[in-house]
Coordinates of C-alpha atoms and ligand atoms in Angstrom, one line a residue:
M1 CA 406.9 108.5 57.4
A2 CA 404.4 110.0 54.8
D3 CA 402.3 107.1 53.1
E4 CA 402.7 108.3 49.6
F5 CA 399.3 107.7 47.1
D6 CA 399.7 110.1 43.1
V7 CA 396.4 111.2 44.3
V8 CA 394.5 112.1 47.6
V9 CA 390.9 113.6 47.2
I10 CA 390.0 115.6 50.0
G11 CA 386.2 114.5 50.0
A12 CA 383.9 111.7 49.0
G13 CA 380.4 113.9 47.7
P14 CA 380.1 113.7 43.4
A15 CA 382.7 116.1 43.3
G16 CA 385.5 113.7 45.3
Y17 CA 384.0 110.3 44.5
P18 CA 384.3 110.5 40.4
A19 CA 387.7 111.9 40.5
A20 CA 389.3 108.8 42.7
I21 CA 387.1 106.6 40.8
R22 CA 388.9 108.2 37.0
G23 CA 392.2 108.4 39.2
A24 CA 392.5 105.3 39.9
Q25 CA 391.0 104.3 36.0
N26 CA 393.9 105.9 34.6
G27 CA 396.6 104.1 36.7
L28 CA 397.6 106.2 39.6
K29 CA 397.1 105.1 43.1
V30 CA 394.8 107.5 44.7
A31 CA 393.6 107.5 47.8
C32 CA 389.8 109.4 49.1
V33 CA 389.7 111.1 52.7
D34 CA 386.2 111.9 53.8
A35 CA 385.1 113.6 57.1
W36 CA 380.8 112.8 56.3
R37 CA 378.8 111.5 59.9
N38 CA 375.6 110.7 59.7
R39 CA 373.2 111.7 62.8
D40 CA 374.1 109.2 64.2
G41 CA 377.0 109.1 64.3
T42 CA 378.3 106.5 61.2
A43 CA 380.4 107.1 58.3
A44 CA 379.3 107.5 54.7
L45 CA 380.9 108.3 51.9
G46 CA 379.2 110.6 48.9
G47 CA 379.0 113.8 50.6
T48 CA 375.8 116.5 50.5
C49 CA 374.6 115.0 47.4
L50 CA 374.1 111.0 48.4
N51 CA 373.0 111.8 52.3
A52 CA 371.5 115.1 52.9
G53 CA 370.0 116.2 49.1
C54 CA 369.4 115.3 45.8
I55 CA 369.0 111.9 47.3
P56 CA 366.9 111.4 50.2
S57 CA 365.1 114.6 48.5
K58 CA 364.2 112.9 44.8
A59 CA 363.3 109.7 47.0
L60 CA 360.8 112.1 49.4
L61 CA 359.4 113.6 46.4
E62 CA 358.4 111.0 43.8
S63 CA 356.6 109.1 47.7
T64 CA 354.5 112.3 48.6
E65 CA 353.4 112.8 44.1
L66 CA 352.0 109.4 45.3
Y67 CA 350.5 109.9 48.1
H68 CA 348.8 113.2 47.0
R69 CA 348.2 111.6 43.0
L70 CA 346.2 108.9 44.9
R71 CA 343.9 111.6 47.2
K72 CA 343.7 113.8 44.7
E73 CA 344.0 112.4 41.4
F74 CA 343.8 108.7 41.3
A75 CA 339.8 109.5 40.6
V76 CA 339.7 110.8 36.6
H77 CA 341.4 107.3 35.2
G78 CA 337.9 105.7 36.7
I79 CA 340.7 105.0 40.1
R80 CA 338.8 104.8 43.2
A81 CA 340.7 104.6 46.2
S82 CA 339.4 104.8 49.8
G83 CA 341.3 104.6 53.4
I84 CA 344.4 106.2 52.0
E85 CA 346.7 106.3 55.4
L86 CA 350.4 107.6 55.2
D87 CA 353.1 105.8 56.9
L88 CA 355.9 108.3 57.1
P89 CA 357.8 106.5 59.2
T90 CA 357.7 104.4 56.6
M91 CA 358.0 106.4 53.9
Q92 CA 361.2 108.4 55.4
Q93 CA 362.6 103.6 56.2
R94 CA 362.0 104.4 52.2
R95 CA 364.7 107.3 52.1
A96 CA 366.8 106.0 54.0
G97 CA 367.1 102.4 53.1
I98 CA 367.6 104.0 49.6
V99 CA 370.5 106.2 50.7
K100 CA 372.6 103.6 52.2
K101 CA 372.6 101.4 49.0
M102 CA 373.6 104.9 47.6
T103 CA 376.3 105.8 49.6
D104 CA 376.8 101.4 50.4
G105 CA 377.6 101.1 46.6
I106 CA 379.9 104.2 46.4
G107 CA 382.3 102.0 49.2
A108 CA 382.2 98.8 45.9
L109 CA 382.7 101.1 43.8
F110 CA 386.1 102.2 45.7
K111 CA 387.6 98.6 46.1
A112 CA 387.2 97.5 42.8
A113 CA 389.2 100.4 40.9
G114 CA 391.3 99.7 44.0
V115 CA 390.7 103.2 45.0
T116 CA 391.9 103.3 49.4
A117 CA 389.4 105.4 51.3
I118 CA 390.5 107.5 54.6
Q119 CA 387.5 108.0 57.7
G120 CA 388.9 112.0 58.9
H121 CA 389.6 115.1 58.4
G122 CA 391.8 115.9 55.6
R123 CA 393.6 119.3 55.6
L124 CA 396.3 120.6 53.2
L125 CA 399.9 121.2 54.0
P126 CA 402.7 122.9 51.8
D127 CA 404.2 120.4 49.1
R128 CA 401.0 118.4 48.4
R129 CA 400.8 116.4 51.7
V130 CA 397.6 116.1 53.9
E131 CA 397.0 115.4 57.2
V132 CA 394.1 113.6 58.3
T133 CA 392.7 113.7 62.6
A134 CA 390.7 110.8 62.6
Q135 CA 387.3 110.4 64.5
D136 CA 389.6 109.6 68.0
G137 CA 391.7 112.4 67.1
S138 CA 394.8 110.1 65.8
K139 CA 396.4 112.3 63.2
R140 CA 397.2 109.8 59.7
L141 CA 399.9 112.0 57.1
L142 CA 399.7 111.8 53.2
A143 CA 402.3 112.7 50.3
A144 CA 400.6 112.8 46.9
K145 CA 401.9 114.3 43.8
H146 CA 399.0 115.8 42.7
V147 CA 395.5 117.0 45.5
V148 CA 392.7 117.3 44.9
L149 CA 390.5 119.3 47.5
A150 CA 385.8 118.5 46.4
S151 CA 385.4 119.3 50.4
G152 CA 381.9 120.6 49.6
S153 CA 379.3 122.8 51.2
A154 CA 377.0 123.9 53.8
P155 CA 373.6 125.5 54.2
I156 CA 373.6 129.0 54.8
E157 CA 372.5 130.5 58.5
L158 CA 371.3 133.9 58.8
K159 CA 372.0 136.1 61.0
G160 CA 369.0 136.1 63.9
L161 CA 367.9 132.2 62.8
P162 CA 370.5 130.2 64.1
F163 CA 369.6 126.2 63.5
D164 CA 368.0 125.1 66.3
G165 CA 367.3 121.7 65.3
E166 CA 363.9 121.7 65.9
H167 CA 361.8 124.3 64.6
I168 CA 364.1 125.9 62.9
I169 CA 366.0 123.5 61.1
D170 CA 368.2 123.2 57.5
S171 CA 367.1 121.4 55.2
W172 CA 369.5 118.5 55.4
T173 CA 366.6 118.0 59.3
A174 CA 363.8 119.1 57.1
L175 CA 364.4 115.4 54.1
E176 CA 364.2 114.0 58.2
L177 CA 361.2 115.2 59.7
G178 CA 359.5 112.2 61.8
A179 CA 355.8 114.3 61.9
V180 CA 354.2 116.8 60.0
P181 CA 354.1 119.9 60.4
K182 CA 350.9 121.9 60.6
R183 CA 352.2 125.4 59.5
L184 CA 356.1 125.0 57.7
G185 CA 357.8 128.4 56.6
V186 CA 360.5 128.4 54.8
I187 CA 362.0 131.0 53.7
G188 CA 363.9 131.5 50.8
A189 CA 362.0 129.7 46.7
G190 CA 365.5 128.5 45.6
A191 CA 365.7 124.3 44.2
I192 CA 365.7 123.0 47.4
G193 CA 363.1 125.3 48.9
L194 CA 360.6 124.8 47.0
E195 CA 361.7 121.1 46.8
L196 CA 361.0 120.6 50.8
G197 CA 358.4 122.9 50.6
S198 CA 356.6 120.9 47.6
V199 CA 357.4 117.7 50.0
W200 CA 355.4 118.8 53.2
R201 CA 353.0 120.0 50.8
R202 CA 351.5 117.3 49.8
L203 CA 351.8 115.4 52.6
G204 CA 348.8 118.3 54.9
S205 CA 351.2 120.4 55.1
E206 CA 350.2 125.0 55.0
V207 CA 353.0 125.9 53.7
V208 CA 354.4 129.7 53.2
V209 CA 357.4 130.8 51.5
L210 CA 359.1 133.6 51.9
E211 CA 361.4 134.7 48.8
A212 CA 363.4 138.1 49.0
L213 CA 363.5 139.7 45.6
N214 CA 360.6 140.5 43.6
E215 CA 361.5 138.2 40.7
F216 CA 359.9 134.4 41.3
L217 CA 363.8 132.0 40.4
A218 CA 365.3 135.8 39.7
A219 CA 368.0 133.8 37.7
A220 CA 365.5 132.1 35.7
D221 CA 363.4 132.5 31.0
R222 CA 360.7 135.1 32.7
Q223 CA 358.1 132.6 30.8
L224 CA 359.8 129.9 32.9
A225 CA 359.8 131.7 36.3
R226 CA 355.5 133.1 34.9
E227 CA 354.4 129.8 34.9
A228 CA 356.3 128.7 37.2
L229 CA 354.6 130.3 40.2
R230 CA 351.4 130.0 38.8
Q231 CA 351.5 125.8 39.2
L232 CA 353.0 125.6 43.3
R233 CA 350.4 129.1 43.3
Q234 CA 348.2 126.6 42.2
Q235 CA 349.6 124.3 44.9
E236 CA 348.6 126.4 47.0
L237 CA 351.9 126.9 48.8
D238 CA 352.1 130.9 49.5
I239 CA 354.9 131.9 48.0
R240 CA 355.5 135.6 49.1
L241 CA 358.1 137.3 46.6
G242 CA 359.6 140.6 48.7
A243 CA 359.3 138.9 51.4
S244 CA 362.7 139.6 52.7
V245 CA 363.0 136.9 56.6
S246 CA 365.1 139.1 59.1
A247 CA 364.0 137.5 62.4
A248 CA 362.5 134.8 64.3
R249 CA 361.7 133.5 67.8
T250 CA 360.8 130.4 68.9
V251 CA 357.9 131.0 71.3
S252 CA 355.4 127.7 73.5
G253 CA 357.3 125.8 70.5
A254 CA 355.9 128.2 67.1
V255 CA 358.0 130.4 64.8
E256 CA 357.9 133.9 64.9
V257 CA 359.3 135.4 61.8
S258 CA 359.4 138.8 61.3
Y259 CA 360.1 140.1 57.3
D260 CA 360.0 142.9 55.8
D261 CA 358.3 144.0 52.2
A262 CA 356.4 145.9 50.5
K263 CA 354.2 147.5 52.5
G264 CA 356.1 147.0 56.0
S265 CA 357.5 144.8 58.9
Q266 CA 355.0 140.4 58.4
R267 CA 354.8 138.4 61.0
V268 CA 353.8 134.9 59.6
T269 CA 353.5 132.1 62.6
V270 CA 354.3 128.8 62.0
D271 CA 355.4 125.0 64.1
T272 CA 358.3 124.6 61.7
L273 CA 360.6 127.2 59.8
I274 CA 363.3 125.7 57.4
V275 CA 366.1 128.0 56.3
A276 CA 366.8 127.3 52.4
V277 CA 368.8 130.4 51.9
G278 CA 371.6 129.4 49.8
R279 CA 374.9 127.1 50.1
R280 CA 378.0 128.4 51.4
P281 CA 381.5 126.8 50.5
Y282 CA 382.9 124.4 53.8
T283 CA 386.3 125.4 53.0
E284 CA 387.2 124.8 56.8
D285 CA 390.3 123.9 58.3
L286 CA 391.2 122.7 54.9
L287 CA 394.3 124.3 54.2
A288 CA 397.3 124.9 56.6
P289 CA 398.6 128.2 56.0
D290 CA 400.9 128.8 53.0
T291 CA 399.9 126.1 51.5
G292 CA 399.3 128.7 48.6
V293 CA 396.0 128.1 47.6
I294 CA 393.2 131.1 47.3
L295 CA 389.6 131.0 48.7
D296 CA 387.9 134.5 47.7
R297 CA 385.9 136.6 49.6
R298 CA 383.1 134.0 50.0
G299 CA 385.4 131.0 51.4
F300 CA 385.2 129.4 47.1
V301 CA 388.9 128.4 46.7
T302 CA 390.1 130.2 43.9
V303 CA 390.8 128.0 40.1
D304 CA 390.5 128.7 36.4
E305 CA 388.6 127.0 33.9
Q306 CA 390.8 123.9 34.1
C307 CA 390.0 123.6 38.9
A308 CA 393.9 124.2 38.9
T309 CA 394.4 126.3 42.4
G310 CA 397.4 127.5 41.1
V311 CA 399.9 126.0 42.9
D312 CA 401.4 122.7 41.6
G313 CA 399.7 119.6 41.4
V314 CA 396.7 121.2 43.5
W315 CA 392.7 121.4 42.4
A316 CA 389.5 122.2 44.2
I317 CA 386.2 121.1 42.3
G318 CA 382.4 121.0 42.9
D319 CA 380.7 123.0 45.3
C320 CA 383.4 124.5 47.0
V321 CA 384.1 126.4 42.9
R322 CA 382.4 128.9 41.7
G323 CA 380.7 127.7 39.0
P324 CA 376.5 126.4 39.9
M325 CA 376.3 123.9 43.0
L326 CA 374.8 120.9 40.8
A327 CA 376.6 117.9 41.7
H328 CA 376.5 117.4 38.2
K329 CA 379.4 120.0 38.3
G330 CA 381.5 118.2 40.4
K331 CA 381.5 115.0 39.2
E332 CA 382.8 116.4 35.0
E333 CA 385.0 118.8 37.1
G334 CA 386.3 115.6 39.6
V335 CA 386.8 113.6 36.5
M336 CA 388.5 116.8 34.5
V337 CA 390.9 116.3 36.6
A338 CA 391.5 113.7 36.8
D339 CA 391.8 113.5 33.2
L340 CA 394.0 116.3 33.5
I341 CA 396.6 114.8 36.4
A342 CA 396.9 112.1 33.8
G343 CA 398.1 113.8 30.5
R344 CA 394.6 113.1 28.8
Y345 CA 392.2 115.8 27.9
G346 CA 389.9 116.9 29.7
E347 CA 387.2 119.6 29.9
V348 CA 384.3 120.3 31.2
N349 CA 381.3 122.7 29.2
Y350 CA 379.9 125.7 31.4
R351 CA 377.7 126.6 28.9
A352 CA 375.4 123.7 29.0
I353 CA 374.8 122.6 31.6
P354 CA 371.3 121.6 32.9
S355 CA 369.9 123.0 36.2
I356 CA 365.8 120.8 37.7
I357 CA 364.1 122.0 40.7
Y358 CA 362.2 119.3 41.2
T359 CA 358.6 119.9 41.3
A360 CA 355.9 118.7 39.8
P361 CA 356.4 119.3 37.9
E362 CA 360.1 119.1 37.0
I363 CA 361.3 122.8 35.9
A364 CA 365.2 122.1 33.7
T365 CA 367.0 124.3 32.1
V366 CA 370.0 124.3 29.3
G367 CA 372.2 127.7 27.9
A368 CA 370.7 130.9 27.6
T369 CA 367.7 132.6 29.2
E370 CA 365.3 134.8 26.4
E371 CA 366.8 137.8 28.9
Q372 CA 370.1 137.3 28.5
V373 CA 369.5 136.5 24.8
K374 CA 368.1 139.9 24.6
A375 CA 370.6 141.5 26.2
S376 CA 373.6 140.0 24.4
G377 CA 371.8 142.0 21.0
R378 CA 371.5 139.0 18.7
A379 CA 368.4 138.3 17.4
Y380 CA 367.0 135.1 18.3
K381 CA 363.8 133.1 17.1
V382 CA 361.6 131.3 20.0
G383 CA 359.8 128.2 19.4
V384 CA 357.4 127.6 22.6
F385 CA 355.1 124.0 22.8
P386 CA 352.3 123.4 25.4
F387 CA 352.8 120.5 27.0
L388 CA 348.4 119.8 26.2
A389 CA 348.4 119.6 22.6
N390 CA 351.3 116.4 23.0
G391 CA 349.9 113.6 23.2
R392 CA 351.2 111.3 25.9
A393 CA 350.7 114.3 28.2
R394 CA 347.5 113.8 27.9
A395 CA 347.8 109.9 28.7
L396 CA 349.3 111.3 32.0
E397 CA 347.3 113.3 33.1
A398 CA 349.8 115.6 32.6
T399 CA 349.2 118.9 30.0
A400 CA 350.9 121.9 32.4
G401 CA 354.1 123.3 31.0
F402 CA 355.4 123.4 27.7
V403 CA 359.2 123.6 25.9
K404 CA 360.7 127.4 25.3
M405 CA 363.6 126.9 22.7
I406 CA 365.5 129.5 21.5
S407 CA 367.9 129.4 18.9
A408 CA 370.5 132.7 17.4
A409 CA 368.4 134.2 14.5
D410 CA 371.7 134.0 11.2
D411 CA 373.1 130.9 12.1
D412 CA 370.0 128.9 14.1
E413 CA 372.6 127.5 17.0
I414 CA 369.8 126.2 19.8
L415 CA 371.1 128.8 22.2
G416 CA 368.6 127.5 25.3
V417 CA 366.2 125.5 25.9
H418 CA 363.6 125.9 29.0
I419 CA 360.5 123.8 30.2
I420 CA 358.5 122.9 33.0
G421 CA 356.0 120.1 32.0
P422 CA 356.6 116.5 33.3
L423 CA 359.8 114.3 33.4
A424 CA 361.6 117.7 32.3
G425 CA 364.4 117.1 34.2
E426 CA 364.2 113.6 31.6
L427 CA 363.5 115.8 28.4
I428 CA 366.6 118.0 28.9
A429 CA 368.7 115.9 28.4
E430 CA 368.2 116.1 25.1
A431 CA 368.9 120.4 25.0
V432 CA 372.0 118.9 26.5
L433 CA 373.2 117.4 24.4
A434 CA 372.1 119.5 21.4
L435 CA 374.0 122.4 23.3
E436 CA 377.6 120.0 23.4
Y437 CA 376.8 118.9 19.6
R438 CA 376.7 122.9 18.6
A439 CA 373.0 122.3 17.6
S440 CA 370.7 123.9 15.4
S441 CA 366.9 124.1 15.3
E442 CA 366.9 122.2 12.2
D443 CA 369.3 119.8 13.0
L444 CA 366.2 118.2 16.1
Q445 CA 363.1 119.6 13.1
R446 CA 365.4 117.0 10.9
T447 CA 365.8 114.2 14.3
M448 CA 362.6 111.5 14.5
H449 CA 360.9 111.4 18.2
A450 CA 359.3 107.8 18.3
H451 CA 355.3 108.8 19.5
P452 CA 353.7 108.6 22.2
T453 CA 356.9 110.7 24.0
L454 CA 357.1 113.4 25.8
S455 CA 360.4 113.8 23.2
E456 CA 357.8 115.0 21.5
A457 CA 357.2 118.5 22.6
L458 CA 361.1 119.0 22.5
H459 CA 360.4 117.8 18.4
E460 CA 357.3 120.5 17.5
A461 CA 359.1 123.3 19.9
S462 CA 361.9 122.9 17.5
L463 CA 359.7 122.6 14.5
A464 CA 358.2 126.1 16.3
V465 CA 360.9 127.8 16.0
D466 CA 360.4 128.4 12.6
K467 CA 357.0 127.7 13.4
R468 CA 356.7 125.3 10.7
S469 CA 355.1 123.1 14.4
I470 CA 352.8 119.9 13.0
D471 CA 350.7 120.2 16.2
S472 CA 350.4 123.5 17.3
I473 CA 348.7 126.5 15.7
N474 CA 351.8 129.0 14.8
K475 CA 351.6 132.0 16.2
S476 CA 353.1 135.2 14.0
Ligands
FAD1 P1 379.6 117.6 48.2 O1 378.4 117.0 48.4 O2 378.7 118.8 49.6 O3 381.1 116.0 49.2 C1 381.7 116.8 49.8 C2 382.4 115.9 51.1 O4 383.4 116.3 51.7 C3 381.5 115.5 52.1 O5 380.8 114.1 52.1 C4 382.3 116.3 53.4 O6 382.1 115.6 55.2 C5 383.3 115.8 52.9 N1 385.0 117.5 53.9 C6 384.2 118.0 54.4 N2 386.2 118.9 54.4 C7 386.2 118.0 54.3 C8 388.2 117.7 54.8 N3 388.4 118.7 55.2 N4 389.3 117.0 54.7 C9 387.6 115.0 54.5 N5 386.1 114.8 54.3 C10 386.4 116.9 53.9 N6 372.2 119.5 43.4 C11 372.1 118.3 42.0 O7 372.6 118.4 40.7 N7 370.6 118.1 41.9 C12 369.9 118.1 42.8 O8 368.8 117.8 42.3 C13 370.1 118.4 44.4 N8 369.1 118.6 45.1 C14 369.6 119.3 46.0 C15 369.3 119.3 47.7 C16 369.1 119.3 49.0 C17 368.6 119.2 50.1 C18 370.5 119.5 48.8 C19 371.5 120.7 50.3 C20 371.1 120.2 47.9 C21 371.0 119.4 46.8 N9 372.1 119.6 45.2 C22 371.6 118.9 43.9 C23 372.6 120.4 45.5 C24 374.5 119.0 45.9 O9 374.0 118.0 46.7 C25 375.9 119.9 45.5 O10 376.3 120.4 44.3 C26 376.6 118.5 45.7 O11 377.2 117.5 47.0 C27 378.3 119.1 46.3 O12 379.1 117.9 45.3 P2 379.9 118.7 45.9 O13 381.1 116.8 45.6 O14 381.4 119.1 45.4 O15 380.3 119.0 47.8
AMP2 P1 368.8 128.7 45.7 O1 370.3 130.0 46.4 O2 369.3 128.9 44.7 O3 368.8 128.2 46.8 O4 367.3 130.0 46.6 C1 367.8 130.2 48.5 C2 366.8 132.3 48.2 O5 366.4 132.8 49.2 C3 368.3 132.5 47.2 O6 366.2 132.6 45.9 C4 367.3 134.1 47.7 O7 366.7 135.5 46.9 C5 366.5 133.5 49.7 N1 367.0 134.1 50.3 C6 367.8 134.9 50.9 N2 368.0 135.4 51.8 C7 366.7 135.3 52.7 C8 366.2 135.9 53.0 N3 366.8 136.7 54.8 N4 364.7 136.0 52.7 C9 364.4 135.8 52.3 N5 364.4 135.3 51.4 C10 365.7 134.7 51.1

């Protein structure tokens, strides 16, 4: 006999758990099945994001930035410190403690909302039934009016460089290292590679980042990417572009990495090698034959704009479907699907998905790059405002970077905002709202921004779009 639910969600990551909670808020009977196991075998809710991604990485980025600033940047404030010591075990315990509190929190949210959490591996069978296999191998059958697939993603392993958990490692292991590697290699200069490289660089590793593409942050606005590369290289991240890694071998505890660049075959030796070349949808053993759900060539579940799979009552959200692999994108899809299931209105605006790299300075973007707008043929205006001219940034001693705003020449609609600078990840929220409301640069120009705040840089960038910035010299 199957246990019956209105909605069964497979996966309790940042896509699945909001879908389950919103489903329950909508008065439906919801179960959420999740298979996550920590390294010590314990179960935890929250998926990659809370256990091995967004949250632990930001915990370490914060701690390591404080360590770095105390050693290198406090003196300028007239604060001298001596005897500064790194206590990595405590830093790592703090990271683990934050993760535990957050993942336990989801259990509490499920309880409060009335969501039934089921530990085990879920597999979709035909007719919206789900078979759950617990860790001890026992099976349980669920039947639902709707099933939401939210199985997430896993790190991509390069051919010839299998993870060994010690020298050649994935991003999860890279967050849990118990010692600072002397020489660290990172393959892939995406968000994950740059954040992890920054963490260990700040703690003293010599870091070399190998990126196959010739262009840094190839999808980003070029002006932004150039500034980001300059800033990160200043921090002595040895970023090598056009460096395609083909092999690595571990010899006497060190990893010899072979790569090809414009000059030919190269080699670099490191103590630890992080492979951060992207993630793939995790859809292994998710679907029984004959469910009708289609996986594309790369393993993504095929869905439409509303995350419907085309099979009646089966939906898919988050990293296991097309679109950027970002926690907030999955969350919005989860909420949309739960509302659509309940007959309510639901929509995701795929044109206004913010993307943030939490390096120092942070890099945050939303909407179209200048190159994309140019390629579209639409006439446009650009305003750039440097943090150097912002009072709060001066007070913070964080003046590197700028805000760049692009708006349409005809109706002034804001098409894209690109920020590199202090707390760019927080500042971008205003730009996301502006895109969501289809605001013009003039709308932002006429919006009062508190002084002295970093947000004034966004205000001034909107004014600079029409060459009317007050606090910087407008270039014609
Ligand atoms: P996941 O979080 O992967 O969750 C899927 C869950 O489903 C997991 O618990 C998994 O065990 C479970 N599962 C899978 N298959 C089954 C099954 N058949 N049965 C039962 N359970 C199953 N994104 C951001 O937006 N901001 C960041 O700062 C950020 N930083 C990151 C840093 C790192 C190091 C990494 C690795 C990722 C980061 N990401 C970040 C990406 C983010 O973690 C993902 O986009 C997000 O976790 C995707 O959510 P999801 O719910 O789709 O999948
Ligand atoms: P992202 O997908 O944003 O996490 O970034 C992953 C990065 O890894 C991309 O910029 C890829 O170009 C890069 N990459 C993928 N394969 C290789 C490789 N074999 N050698 C070096 N870089 C790679």
